[in-house]
Coordinates of C-alpha atoms in Angstrom, one line a residue:
M26 CA 22.5 -6.7 33.2
Q27 CA 21.9 -10.1 33.7
G28 CA 23.6 -10.5 37.1
L29 CA 20.8 -7.7 37.8
K30 CA 17.9 -8.5 40.6
R31 CA 14.9 -6.8 38.8
R32 CA 14.8 -4.3 41.6
A33 CA 17.9 -3.1 41.0
F34 CA 17.4 -2.9 37.4
L35 CA 14.4 -0.8 37.2
A36 CA 16.3 1.0 40.4
A37 CA 19.2 1.9 37.3
G38 CA 17.3 2.5 34.1
T39 CA 15.4 4.9 36.1
A40 CA 17.9 6.3 39.3
A41 CA 19.4 8.6 36.2
V42 CA 15.8 11.2 36.0
L43 CA 15.6 11.7 39.4
L44 CA 15.9 15.2 38.5
P45 CA 18.0 17.2 41.2
A46 CA 16.7 20.7 42.7
L47 CA 17.8 22.4 39.9
P48 CA 18.1 20.6 36.7
V49 CA 20.7 21.0 34.2
W50 CA 18.5 21.4 31.1
A51 CA 17.0 24.5 32.8
Q52 CA 20.8 26.1 33.3
M53 CA 21.4 25.9 29.1
T54 CA 21.3 27.5 26.5
F55 CA 19.3 26.5 23.3
T56 CA 20.1 26.5 20.2
E57 CA 19.4 25.1 16.1
A58 CA 20.5 24.4 13.1
E59 CA 21.8 26.9 10.6
M60 CA 18.3 25.8 8.8
L61 CA 15.7 25.9 11.1
K62 CA 16.7 29.5 12.3
D63 CA 15.9 30.4 8.7
L64 CA 12.6 29.0 8.8
V65 CA 11.6 30.8 12.5
G66 CA 12.9 34.0 11.1
E67 CA 10.6 33.6 8.0
G68 CA 7.7 33.0 10.5
K69 CA 7.6 29.4 9.0
L70 CA 8.6 27.8 12.6
P71 CA 7.6 28.5 16.8
A72 CA 11.0 29.8 18.4
L73 CA 13.4 26.7 19.4
A74 CA 11.9 27.0 23.2
D75 CA 8.4 26.7 22.0
R76 CA 10.0 23.4 20.1
L77 CA 11.6 21.7 22.5
P78 CA 9.1 19.7 25.8
L79 CA 9.4 21.2 29.0
N80 CA 12.6 19.1 30.4
P81 CA 14.3 17.7 26.8
L82 CA 16.2 14.5 26.1
I83 CA 20.7 15.6 27.2
V84 CA 22.1 13.4 25.0
T85 CA 26.0 13.0 26.1
P86 CA 28.1 12.4 22.2
L87 CA 30.6 9.6 22.0
E88 CA 33.7 11.6 21.6
R89 CA 32.9 15.1 21.9
V90 CA 29.9 18.0 20.9
G91 CA 29.4 18.1 16.9
S92 CA 28.6 20.4 14.9
H93 CA 25.1 20.8 12.4
G94 CA 24.8 20.2 9.3
G95 CA 25.4 18.1 6.1
D96 CA 24.3 14.1 4.8
W97 CA 25.0 11.0 6.3
N98 CA 24.5 8.9 2.9
S99 CA 23.4 5.9 2.3
A100 CA 21.2 3.1 0.2
I101 CA 18.7 0.9 -0.1
V102 CA 19.2 -1.6 -1.9
G103 CA 17.0 -3.1 -4.5
G104 CA 13.1 -2.4 -3.4
G105 CA 14.9 -3.1 0.1
S106 CA 13.4 -4.0 3.3
L107 CA 12.7 -0.5 5.2
S108 CA 13.3 -1.8 8.4
M109 CA 16.2 -1.2 8.0
L110 CA 15.2 2.1 7.9
F111 CA 13.7 1.3 11.7
R112 CA 18.0 1.3 12.2
Y113 CA 18.8 4.5 11.1
Q114 CA 16.3 7.3 12.1
A115 CA 13.0 5.6 13.8
Y116 CA 14.1 4.7 17.2
E117 CA 13.3 5.4 19.3
P118 CA 10.7 3.6 22.0
L119 CA 9.5 4.3 25.6
L120 CA 12.2 3.0 27.0
R121 CA 15.6 2.7 24.3
Y122 CA 19.2 0.1 25.4
S123 CA 22.3 1.9 26.4
P124 CA 24.6 1.6 23.7
D125 CA 26.4 -1.1 25.6
W126 CA 23.4 -3.2 25.8
S127 CA 23.5 -3.4 29.5
G128 CA 20.2 -2.5 30.1
V129 CA 17.4 0.3 29.4
V130 CA 17.1 4.0 29.7
P131 CA 14.5 6.4 29.5
N132 CA 13.3 7.7 26.1
V133 CA 10.2 9.3 25.4
A134 CA 9.3 8.6 28.4
E135 CA 11.4 10.6 31.0
H136 CA 10.7 7.5 34.1
Y137 CA 9.3 4.2 34.4
E138 CA 8.6 2.1 37.3
A139 CA 7.5 -0.5 38.7
N140 CA 5.6 -2.2 41.2
A141 CA 6.6 -5.1 43.9
D142 CA 5.6 -7.6 40.9
A143 CA 5.8 -6.5 37.8
T144 CA 2.5 -6.8 37.2
E145 CA 1.8 -2.4 37.3
F146 CA 4.3 -0.1 35.2
T147 CA 3.8 3.4 35.4
F148 CA 5.5 6.2 32.6
R149 CA 5.7 9.7 32.4
L150 CA 6.3 11.8 29.8
R151 CA 8.5 14.2 28.1
K152 CA 5.3 17.7 29.1
G153 CA 5.7 19.4 26.1
M154 CA 7.2 16.8 22.9
K155 CA 5.6 17.7 20.1
W156 CA 5.0 15.6 16.8
S157 CA 7.3 16.9 14.0
D158 CA 4.4 19.1 12.2
G159 CA 4.2 20.6 16.1
E160 CA 1.4 18.8 17.4
P161 CA 1.5 17.9 21.2
F162 CA 2.7 14.1 22.5
T163 CA 0.2 13.1 24.8
T164 CA -1.0 10.2 26.5
E165 CA -4.2 11.1 24.8
D166 CA -1.8 9.9 21.7
I167 CA -1.0 6.6 23.5
L168 CA -4.4 5.6 24.4
F169 CA -5.2 6.0 20.9
W170 CA -3.3 3.6 19.9
Y171 CA -4.6 1.2 22.6
E172 CA -7.8 1.1 21.9
D173 CA -8.2 2.3 18.7
I174 CA -5.6 0.3 17.2
F175 CA -4.5 -2.8 19.7
N176 CA -8.0 -3.2 21.4
Y177 CA -9.5 -2.1 18.3
E178 CA -11.8 -5.2 15.8
G179 CA -10.5 -5.6 12.8
L180 CA -6.9 -3.2 13.4
D181 CA -5.8 -5.3 16.1
D182 CA -2.7 -7.6 14.5
V183 CA -0.7 -5.8 15.1
G184 CA 2.0 -8.8 17.2
Q185 CA 2.7 -6.6 20.4
N186 CA 3.3 -9.6 22.5
H187 CA 5.2 -7.8 25.0
L188 CA 1.4 -6.5 26.0
R189 CA 0.4 -10.1 26.7
S190 CA 0.8 -12.0 30.0
G191 CA -1.0 -14.5 32.3
G192 CA -3.1 -15.1 28.7
K193 CA -4.6 -11.7 28.8
K194 CA -3.5 -8.1 26.6
A195 CA -2.5 -5.7 29.4
R196 CA -4.6 -2.9 30.5
F197 CA -3.4 0.8 29.8
E198 CA -4.7 3.5 31.9
A199 CA -4.2 7.7 31.6
V200 CA -3.7 9.2 35.4
D201 CA -2.9 12.6 32.9
D202 CA -1.7 13.8 29.7
V203 CA 1.6 12.4 30.7
T204 CA 1.3 10.0 33.0
F205 CA 0.2 6.5 32.0
K206 CA -0.4 3.1 33.7
V207 CA 0.4 -0.8 31.7
I208 CA -1.5 -2.7 34.4
F209 CA -0.1 -7.1 33.2
A210 CA -2.8 -10.0 35.1
A211 CA 0.6 -11.9 35.8
P212 CA 3.7 -10.5 36.1
N213 CA 5.9 -9.6 33.2
G214 CA 9.4 -9.4 34.4
L215 CA 11.1 -8.8 31.4
F216 CA 8.9 -5.8 30.3
P217 CA 10.9 -2.9 29.8
L218 CA 14.1 -4.5 28.3
R219 CA 11.1 -5.6 25.9
L220 CA 10.0 -3.0 25.2
A221 CA 13.2 -1.8 23.6
W222 CA 13.6 -4.6 21.3
A223 CA 13.9 -2.8 17.9
N224 CA 10.7 -1.5 16.8
D225 CA 8.6 -3.4 18.6
D226 CA 6.3 -0.4 20.7
Q227 CA 4.4 1.5 18.6
T228 CA 2.9 3.3 21.2
T229 CA 4.9 6.3 20.3
R230 CA 4.2 6.2 16.5
A231 CA 0.6 6.7 16.8
P232 CA -0.1 10.1 15.9
K233 CA -3.8 10.6 16.8
H234 CA -4.3 14.0 15.1
Y235 CA -3.1 12.7 12.0
L236 CA -4.6 8.8 12.0
K237 CA -8.0 9.6 13.2
Q238 CA -9.0 11.1 9.7
F239 CA -8.9 7.6 8.3
H240 CA -10.8 5.8 11.1
I241 CA -14.8 5.1 11.3
K242 CA -15.2 6.1 14.8
Y243 CA -14.0 9.7 14.4
N244 CA -15.4 9.7 10.6
K245 CA -18.7 8.0 9.5
N246 CA -17.5 8.8 5.8
A247 CA -13.8 6.8 6.3
E248 CA -15.3 4.0 3.9
E249 CA -16.9 6.0 1.4
E250 CA -13.6 7.8 1.8
A251 CA -11.2 5.1 1.5
K252 CA -12.1 3.3 -1.6
K253 CA -12.2 6.7 -3.4
K254 CA -8.5 6.3 -2.9
G255 CA -8.0 2.6 -3.8
A256 CA -8.1 0.6 -0.9
S257 CA -10.7 -2.0 -0.1
G258 CA -12.1 -0.2 3.2
W259 CA -11.3 2.0 6.1
I260 CA -9.4 -0.7 7.4
Q261 CA -6.9 -1.1 4.4
L262 CA -6.0 2.6 4.3
F263 CA -6.0 3.2 8.1
Q264 CA -3.1 -0.2 8.6
R265 CA -1.8 1.6 5.3
E266 CA -1.8 5.6 6.5
A267 CA -0.3 3.9 10.2
G268 CA 2.5 1.8 8.9
L269 CA 1.9 -0.1 11.6
V270 CA 1.3 -3.9 10.4
V271 CA 4.1 -3.2 7.3
D272 CA 7.4 -2.2 8.2
N273 CA 7.5 -0.5 4.1
E274 CA 4.6 1.0 4.7
F275 CA 5.7 3.1 7.9
F276 CA 8.0 4.8 5.4
Q277 CA 6.7 5.1 2.5
N278 CA 4.4 7.3 3.5
S279 CA 5.6 10.7 3.9
Q280 CA 3.0 12.8 5.6
R281 CA 1.9 10.7 8.2
P282 CA 4.2 12.6 12.2
V283 CA 6.4 10.9 14.0
I284 CA 9.0 11.9 17.0
H285 CA 11.8 10.2 15.5
A286 CA 15.3 12.7 14.9
W287 CA 14.6 12.4 10.4
K288 CA 11.3 12.6 8.8
M289 CA 10.7 11.2 5.2
T290 CA 10.6 14.1 3.6
V291 CA 11.2 11.9 -0.3
A292 CA 9.6 8.5 0.7
P293 CA 10.6 5.0 -0.5
G294 CA 9.1 4.7 -3.6
Q295 CA 8.3 8.4 -4.8
S296 CA 11.9 8.8 -7.0
T297 CA 13.7 5.9 -8.3
D298 CA 16.9 7.7 -8.0
R299 CA 16.8 8.1 -3.8
A300 CA 14.7 8.6 -0.7
I301 CA 15.7 11.6 1.5
A302 CA 15.2 12.3 5.4
E303 CA 15.4 15.5 6.5
R304 CA 16.4 16.8 10.0
N305 CA 12.6 17.5 12.8
P306 CA 12.7 20.5 14.1
F307 CA 10.4 19.3 17.0
Y308 CA 13.1 16.7 17.8
W309 CA 13.3 16.5 21.9
K310 CA 16.7 16.5 22.0
V311 CA 20.5 18.5 23.1
D312 CA 23.4 18.0 23.2
T313 CA 25.3 18.7 26.5
D314 CA 26.3 22.0 25.4
G315 CA 22.6 22.2 24.3
K316 CA 22.1 22.1 20.5
Q317 CA 19.7 20.7 19.7
L318 CA 20.1 17.9 17.6
P319 CA 20.0 15.4 15.5
Y320 CA 23.9 17.4 14.2
L321 CA 22.4 15.6 10.1
D322 CA 20.8 17.8 8.5
R323 CA 19.5 14.7 6.3
I324 CA 19.8 11.0 5.4
V325 CA 20.2 10.6 1.9
Y326 CA 19.6 5.9 0.8
Q327 CA 20.2 6.5 -2.4
M328 CA 18.3 3.6 -4.5
V329 CA 20.7 1.0 -5.6
A330 CA 19.9 -2.0 -7.7
D331 CA 22.1 -5.2 -6.5
P332 CA 24.6 -5.1 -3.6
Q333 CA 27.3 -5.6 -6.4
V334 CA 26.1 -1.8 -7.1
L335 CA 26.0 -0.7 -3.1
L336 CA 29.2 -1.9 -3.0
L337 CA 31.3 -0.4 -6.0
K338 CA 29.6 3.3 -4.2
A339 CA 31.3 2.1 -1.2
M340 CA 34.5 1.6 -2.6
Q341 CA 33.7 5.2 -4.0
G342 CA 33.3 6.2 -1.0
E343 CA 29.9 7.1 -1.6
I344 CA 28.8 5.5 2.4
D345 CA 28.8 7.8 5.0
L346 CA 28.7 4.2 7.1
M347 CA 26.1 0.9 7.0
D348 CA 27.1 -2.4 7.2
Q349 CA 23.5 -4.1 6.1
Y350 CA 24.1 -5.8 2.7
I351 CA 27.8 -4.9 2.0
A352 CA 29.5 -7.0 5.6
T353 CA 30.6 -9.9 3.9
P354 CA 33.0 -12.5 4.2
A355 CA 34.1 -12.1 -0.2
N356 CA 33.7 -7.8 0.6
R357 CA 36.4 -7.5 3.2
A358 CA 39.2 -7.5 0.9
V359 CA 38.2 -5.9 -1.6
L360 CA 36.7 -3.0 0.8
Y361 CA 39.9 -3.1 3.0
D362 CA 42.4 -2.1 -0.3
A363 CA 40.0 0.6 -2.1
Q364 CA 40.6 2.4 2.3
E365 CA 42.2 5.4 0.9
Q366 CA 39.8 5.7 -2.5
G367 CA 37.2 5.8 -1.2
N368 CA 37.5 7.8 2.1
F369 CA 36.6 5.0 4.4
G370 CA 37.6 2.4 7.6
F371 CA 35.6 0.1 9.6
Y372 CA 33.9 -0.4 12.7
T373 CA 33.1 -4.1 14.2
L374 CA 30.2 -5.4 14.6
T375 CA 29.9 -8.0 17.7
S376 CA 27.7 -11.0 16.6
T377 CA 24.5 -11.8 18.9
E378 CA 22.7 -13.8 15.8
T379 CA 22.4 -17.6 16.4
N380 CA 23.9 -19.0 13.2
E381 CA 25.5 -17.4 9.5
M382 CA 22.1 -19.0 8.2
V383 CA 19.1 -20.8 9.6
F384 CA 16.8 -23.3 7.2
Q385 CA 13.4 -23.2 7.6
L386 CA 10.5 -25.8 6.3
N387 CA 8.2 -24.4 6.8
L388 CA 6.3 -26.6 9.5
N389 CA 2.7 -24.9 8.4
H390 CA 2.6 -25.3 5.4
P391 CA -1.1 -25.5 3.8
N392 CA -0.4 -28.8 1.8
E393 CA -1.4 -31.6 3.9
F394 CA 1.9 -34.1 2.2
K395 CA 4.6 -30.7 2.7
R396 CA 3.3 -30.2 6.1
Q397 CA 3.7 -33.8 7.1
L398 CA 6.9 -34.7 5.3
Y399 CA 8.3 -30.9 6.6
N400 CA 7.5 -32.0 10.3
N401 CA 8.8 -35.2 9.6
K402 CA 12.2 -34.6 12.3
D403 CA 14.2 -37.4 10.0
F404 CA 13.5 -35.6 7.0
R405 CA 14.8 -32.1 8.5
A406 CA 18.0 -33.8 9.8
A407 CA 18.5 -35.5 6.5
L408 CA 18.9 -32.5 4.8
S409 CA 20.7 -31.4 7.7
M410 CA 23.6 -33.6 7.2
S411 CA 23.5 -34.1 3.8
L412 CA 25.5 -31.2 4.5
D413 CA 29.0 -30.1 4.1
R414 CA 29.0 -27.4 6.1
Q415 CA 33.0 -27.1 6.6
A416 CA 33.5 -26.7 3.0
I417 CA 31.2 -24.8 2.9
I418 CA 33.1 -22.3 5.1
D419 CA 36.0 -22.8 4.1
T420 CA 34.9 -21.4 0.0
V421 CA 31.8 -18.7 1.4
F422 CA 33.4 -17.4 5.3
I423 CA 37.5 -18.3 3.5
G424 CA 37.3 -20.7 6.3
Q425 CA 36.2 -19.1 9.3
G426 CA 33.3 -19.2 11.6
T427 CA 32.1 -23.2 14.0
V428 CA 30.8 -25.9 12.6
S429 CA 26.8 -25.7 14.5
Q430 CA 23.7 -25.4 14.6
P431 CA 21.3 -22.6 15.3
A432 CA 22.0 -22.3 19.0
L433 CA 23.8 -20.7 21.9
R434 CA 27.2 -20.4 22.2
A435 CA 29.0 -22.4 24.0
E436 CA 30.6 -19.5 26.5
D437 CA 27.0 -19.3 27.6
P438 CA 25.6 -20.8 31.0
L439 CA 22.8 -22.0 29.0
Y440 CA 24.5 -24.0 25.8
N441 CA 23.2 -26.9 24.9
E442 CA 25.6 -29.2 23.7
R443 CA 23.1 -31.5 21.8
L444 CA 21.5 -28.9 20.1
A445 CA 24.3 -27.0 18.8
T446 CA 26.0 -30.4 17.5
Q447 CA 23.5 -32.7 16.9
F448 CA 23.0 -33.8 13.1
T449 CA 25.9 -31.7 12.3
Q450 CA 28.0 -34.1 11.0
Y451 CA 28.8 -34.0 6.5
D452 CA 26.6 -38.1 6.6
P453 CA 25.1 -38.4 3.0
E454 CA 25.2 -42.3 3.8
G455 CA 23.1 -42.0 7.0
A456 CA 20.5 -39.0 5.0
N457 CA 20.0 -41.7 2.3
A458 CA 19.2 -44.0 4.9
L459 CA 17.0 -41.3 6.7
L460 CA 15.5 -40.8 3.1
D461 CA 15.2 -43.8 2.0
K462 CA 12.5 -45.1 5.0
I463 CA 10.6 -41.1 3.9
L464 CA 10.8 -41.5 0.1
P465 CA 11.7 -44.9 -1.5
N466 CA 10.8 -44.1 -4.4
K467 CA 13.2 -41.9 -7.5
D468 CA 12.6 -41.2 -10.5
G469 CA 15.5 -41.8 -13.3
E470 CA 17.5 -39.1 -12.3
G471 CA 17.5 -40.0 -8.7
Y472 CA 15.7 -37.6 -7.2
R473 CA 12.8 -39.1 -4.5
L474 CA 9.7 -38.8 -5.4
D475 CA 6.2 -38.7 -3.3
D476 CA 3.5 -41.5 -3.1
S477 CA 1.6 -40.1 -6.0
G478 CA 4.5 -40.9 -8.0
K479 CA 5.2 -37.3 -8.7
R480 CA 9.6 -34.9 -7.8
V481 CA 9.0 -34.1 -4.3
T482 CA 10.7 -30.4 -4.5
V483 CA 11.7 -27.8 -1.7
I484 CA 11.6 -24.4 -2.9
F485 CA 14.0 -21.7 -1.0
E486 CA 12.3 -18.0 -0.7
I487 CA 15.0 -15.8 -1.0
D488 CA 15.9 -12.6 -0.1
Q489 CA 17.7 -11.8 -3.0
A490 CA 20.0 -8.9 -1.7
R491 CA 21.6 -11.0 0.7
A492 CA 25.0 -12.6 -1.2
T493 CA 25.9 -14.7 1.5
F494 CA 22.6 -16.6 1.6
L495 CA 22.7 -17.1 -2.4
D496 CA 26.8 -18.0 -1.8
I497 CA 26.1 -20.7 0.6
F498 CA 22.7 -21.5 -1.2
Q499 CA 25.6 -22.5 -4.7
L500 CA 27.1 -24.9 -2.7
A501 CA 24.4 -26.5 -0.7
L502 CA 21.9 -27.1 -3.9
P503 CA 23.9 -30.1 -5.0
M504 CA 24.4 -31.0 -1.5
F505 CA 20.5 -31.6 -1.0
Q506 CA 20.4 -33.0 -4.6
A507 CA 22.8 -35.5 -4.0
V508 CA 20.7 -37.1 -1.7
G509 CA 17.8 -37.6 -4.1
V510 CA 16.0 -34.2 -2.5
D511 CA 15.3 -31.7 -5.8
V512 CA 15.7 -28.3 -4.1
Q513 CA 16.3 -25.2 -5.5
M514 CA 17.0 -21.7 -4.9
R515 CA 14.2 -18.5 -5.4
T516 CA 15.4 -14.8 -5.4
M517 CA 13.6 -12.4 -5.4
D518 CA 13.2 -8.2 -4.0
R519 CA 13.1 -7.9 -0.9
S520 CA 9.5 -6.3 -1.0
L521 CA 8.3 -9.2 -2.5
W522 CA 10.3 -11.8 0.1
E523 CA 8.5 -9.6 2.6
V524 CA 4.9 -10.7 1.3
R525 CA 5.8 -13.9 0.2
V526 CA 7.6 -15.4 2.7
R527 CA 6.6 -12.1 6.0
Q528 CA 3.3 -12.1 6.0
G529 CA 2.2 -15.2 3.5
I530 CA 2.1 -18.4 3.8
E531 CA 2.2 -21.1 1.2
Y532 CA 6.7 -21.2 0.6
D533 CA 8.0 -24.3 0.4
A534 CA 10.6 -23.2 2.7
T535 CA 13.0 -19.7 3.6
A536 CA 16.3 -19.1 5.2
H537 CA 17.5 -15.6 7.3
R538 CA 20.3 -14.6 10.4
F539 CA 19.1 -13.6 13.5
G540 CA 17.8 -14.7 16.8
G541 CA 20.0 -14.7 20.3
N542 CA 22.8 -16.7 20.8
G543 CA 23.1 -16.1 24.8
G544 CA 22.7 -13.7 27.4
I545 CA 19.5 -10.9 26.6
A546 CA 19.2 -11.6 23.0
A547 CA 18.7 -15.1 23.5
I548 CA 15.6 -14.6 26.5
L549 CA 14.2 -12.0 24.5
D550 CA 14.5 -13.2 20.6
P551 CA 14.4 -17.4 21.2
R552 CA 13.0 -17.3 18.1
Y553 CA 14.6 -20.5 16.2
Y554 CA 14.1 -22.1 20.8
I555 CA 9.9 -21.6 20.2
P556 CA 7.8 -20.0 18.0
N557 CA 7.4 -17.3 20.0
T558 CA 6.7 -14.3 17.3
T559 CA 6.1 -13.8 13.8
E560 CA 10.2 -14.0 13.3
A561 CA 9.4 -17.2 14.1
L562 CA 9.5 -18.2 9.7
Y563 CA 8.9 -22.5 10.3
A564 CA 6.1 -22.3 12.0
K565 CA 3.8 -18.9 11.2
G566 CA 0.6 -20.8 12.7
W567 CA 1.9 -21.6 15.3
Q568 CA 2.6 -18.5 16.7
L569 CA 0.1 -17.0 15.8
W570 CA -2.0 -20.1 17.7
Y571 CA 0.2 -19.4 20.6
R572 CA -0.6 -14.8 20.3
D573 CA -4.4 -16.0 19.9
P574 CA -5.8 -19.7 19.6
S575 CA -8.6 -18.2 17.9
S576 CA -7.3 -15.4 15.3
K577 CA -6.8 -16.5 11.4
G578 CA -4.5 -18.6 11.0
A579 CA -3.6 -19.8 13.5
V580 CA -2.6 -23.6 13.5
E581 CA -2.5 -25.9 17.2
P582 CA 1.3 -26.8 17.6
P583 CA 2.0 -30.4 19.0
Q584 CA 2.2 -31.4 22.5
P585 CA 5.5 -30.5 23.2
V586 CA 5.9 -27.0 21.6
K587 CA 2.4 -26.1 23.6
D588 CA 5.1 -27.4 26.9
A589 CA 7.6 -24.7 25.7
L590 CA 4.9 -22.2 25.2
A591 CA 4.2 -22.5 28.0
L592 CA 7.4 -22.5 29.8
Y593 CA 8.0 -19.0 28.2
D594 CA 4.9 -17.5 29.3
R595 CA 6.4 -18.6 33.0
V596 CA 9.8 -16.8 32.0
L597 CA 8.5 -13.8 30.9
G598 CA 6.0 -13.6 34.4
S599 CA 9.4 -14.2 36.3
A600 CA 11.1 -11.3 38.3
N601 CA 13.2 -13.6 39.0
P602 CA 17.1 -14.2 36.8
D603 CA 17.9 -17.2 38.7
E604 CA 14.5 -18.9 37.6
Q605 CA 14.3 -17.2 33.8
K606 CA 17.0 -19.5 33.3
K607 CA 16.4 -22.9 34.7
L608 CA 12.9 -22.4 32.4
M609 CA 15.0 -21.5 29.6
A610 CA 17.0 -24.7 30.2
E611 CA 13.7 -27.1 30.0
I612 CA 13.0 -25.1 26.4
L613 CA 16.2 -25.3 25.2
E614 CA 16.0 -29.6 25.8
I615 CA 12.8 -29.2 23.8
A616 CA 13.8 -27.4 21.1
A617 CA 16.2 -29.8 20.5
D618 CA 14.2 -32.9 21.1
Q619 CA 11.9 -31.2 18.4
F620 CA 14.9 -30.0 15.8
Y621 CA 12.6 -27.2 14.2
V622 CA 15.4 -25.8 11.8
F623 CA 19.2 -26.2 10.8
G624 CA 21.7 -24.3 10.7
I625 CA 25.4 -23.6 9.3
C626 CA 28.1 -21.8 11.6
L627 CA 28.1 -19.2 14.4
P628 CA 28.8 -16.1 13.2
T629 CA 32.2 -14.4 13.9
D630 CA 32.2 -10.9 15.0
S631 CA 31.2 -8.8 11.0
Y632 CA 32.3 -5.2 10.5
G633 CA 31.1 -2.5 8.5
V634 CA 32.7 1.0 6.3
V635 CA 32.2 4.4 7.9
K636 CA 33.7 7.4 6.2
K637 CA 36.9 8.9 8.5
D638 CA 35.2 12.6 8.2
M639 CA 31.9 11.1 10.0
R640 CA 32.4 12.0 14.0
N641 CA 31.1 9.4 17.6
V642 CA 30.4 6.0 16.1
P643 CA 31.5 3.6 18.0
E644 CA 34.6 1.3 17.1
T645 CA 32.0 -1.7 18.4
M646 CA 29.1 -2.8 18.7
P647 CA 26.4 -5.7 18.2
N648 CA 25.5 -6.9 15.4
S649 CA 21.3 -7.7 16.2
W650 CA 18.8 -6.8 14.9
G651 CA 17.1 -6.6 18.5
Y652 CA 19.5 -4.4 19.4
P653 CA 18.7 -2.9 16.2
T654 CA 22.1 -1.6 15.5
P655 CA 23.4 1.0 15.3
A656 CA 20.2 2.8 16.6
P657 CA 21.3 2.5 20.6
A658 CA 24.7 4.0 19.7
N659 CA 22.6 7.7 19.3
P660 CA 22.6 8.3 15.5
E661 CA 21.8 11.2 16.2
T662 CA 24.8 12.5 17.7
F663 CA 26.9 11.4 14.4
F664 CA 27.9 14.4 12.4
K665 CA 30.8 14.8 9.8
A666 CA 33.7 16.7 10.5

């Protein structure tokens, strides 16, 4: 994809939807699942012809046309990060990534085009498309999101950096009930690629007919009604009902209509043992034989206490397809031996992440001493040099992995050797020498003290479901402590981690593993090279400043960081791939100078487990949140044979 010029790329993305004289769908006979036929016969559901749009999206199954029926058995670990559910059932942006991640293809929008300088994009929706409750999905919903959420004071904290260019928000204009324009103040050449990223596109997730009852603009009693429901006011209730700010809240509402293949009927939290998503009878995709998708009737998420319980369930054949929280190096041999018993096999996940684990100190910590300490590059370098990475690789990753900081891979044209290799040598003496200049005083146990004589403690707050992280920290903590820094680990349920770290600001440090290590991913998700997104957990105040200097919690970054963010604005505004690469190279040089975060090693290819009766599942998929695995591989076409 990177070799394509912008205009050629756009043409490649839209060519498939240019309608022939006699459209393919006009010659089709459409059929539906048996469970829906029964509802139609009982008068509880309109006929299929009245549920599909005029131009349904025709999806070509990977292996063959499937059959309707059956459950997809999956799991949610602990309280769970429900953002993982986007991977399975809720990836329906205007444009989506192609299965091989070579570019974008139409999805909710049946057609799109851009002007020559990438400042104006026109989208055409599918006429007759409906929400899961049968109400029409039109540009009225798009404009509701734009005017009454994205641009409404009190509700506008929804991110959406891809809708900013030239320092200004994009402008939306409706042409008719299926056509609208997105207009930027400056070129935004990456907009189509960014629109397809994971769960970024919120324009397809705001049903006006449902959400307006919670909005003060449409309901003068919204404030009073919200307080009766236990909310602090209408804004809090609206955000909870919309689920656009907190991923977990999006899936905890089984009443909100959606356009996804499956809709929550038993939401996470409504039952202690499982959550259930059932087929959407108004889903707008069909296969090449005219069968309405999805094939599978339900996705059933078992609520499991921890990764060990998940492992046992997979070994016993109770998991149909999954990789999150189970595909650890330590589990591979155990699962391999259990294949016959559990009647499952494996699929390969090709790595697109920057590192197996990225250590992130909170550079915007509200405590002044910690903020100054964590912003001292030598302090971060000393912690990095105290790690025996090869020992960690040998123990946790069974010898597989190349020592590296979070960086692009060596085979990528933008590889920066200094960024990838600095401070990776195991050098406790060098680490101590740096720390002796910063924190020279120690207590009787050899731990370093601050100026008031208090022990310097750094607590990494970690999602307890990430078994690999826990294994790494068991080895890393004594290494940090050996150079006199009292580093500790605090584990918690993922839902609490989301509140403490993803939404909070008072944590010392955390760890994560995503971000782009090359190609499309590196330009679209450079979180460890610049703090441009909420995913930059090391500098959330800086990213808030980048988005809007006047926003609550914004922290003005130092000049080199400002320079890098300005360069990224130029990347976003360029329609020239060569210019984008040149600018990214400058950003990576600044990242090497700043040394924001540090890591362990480059990820190797991973794996997932898949039951042998699950069909149309690719043998190999990119492994990325941004992709987001396995969503672009069309899970609506998975079936059991």
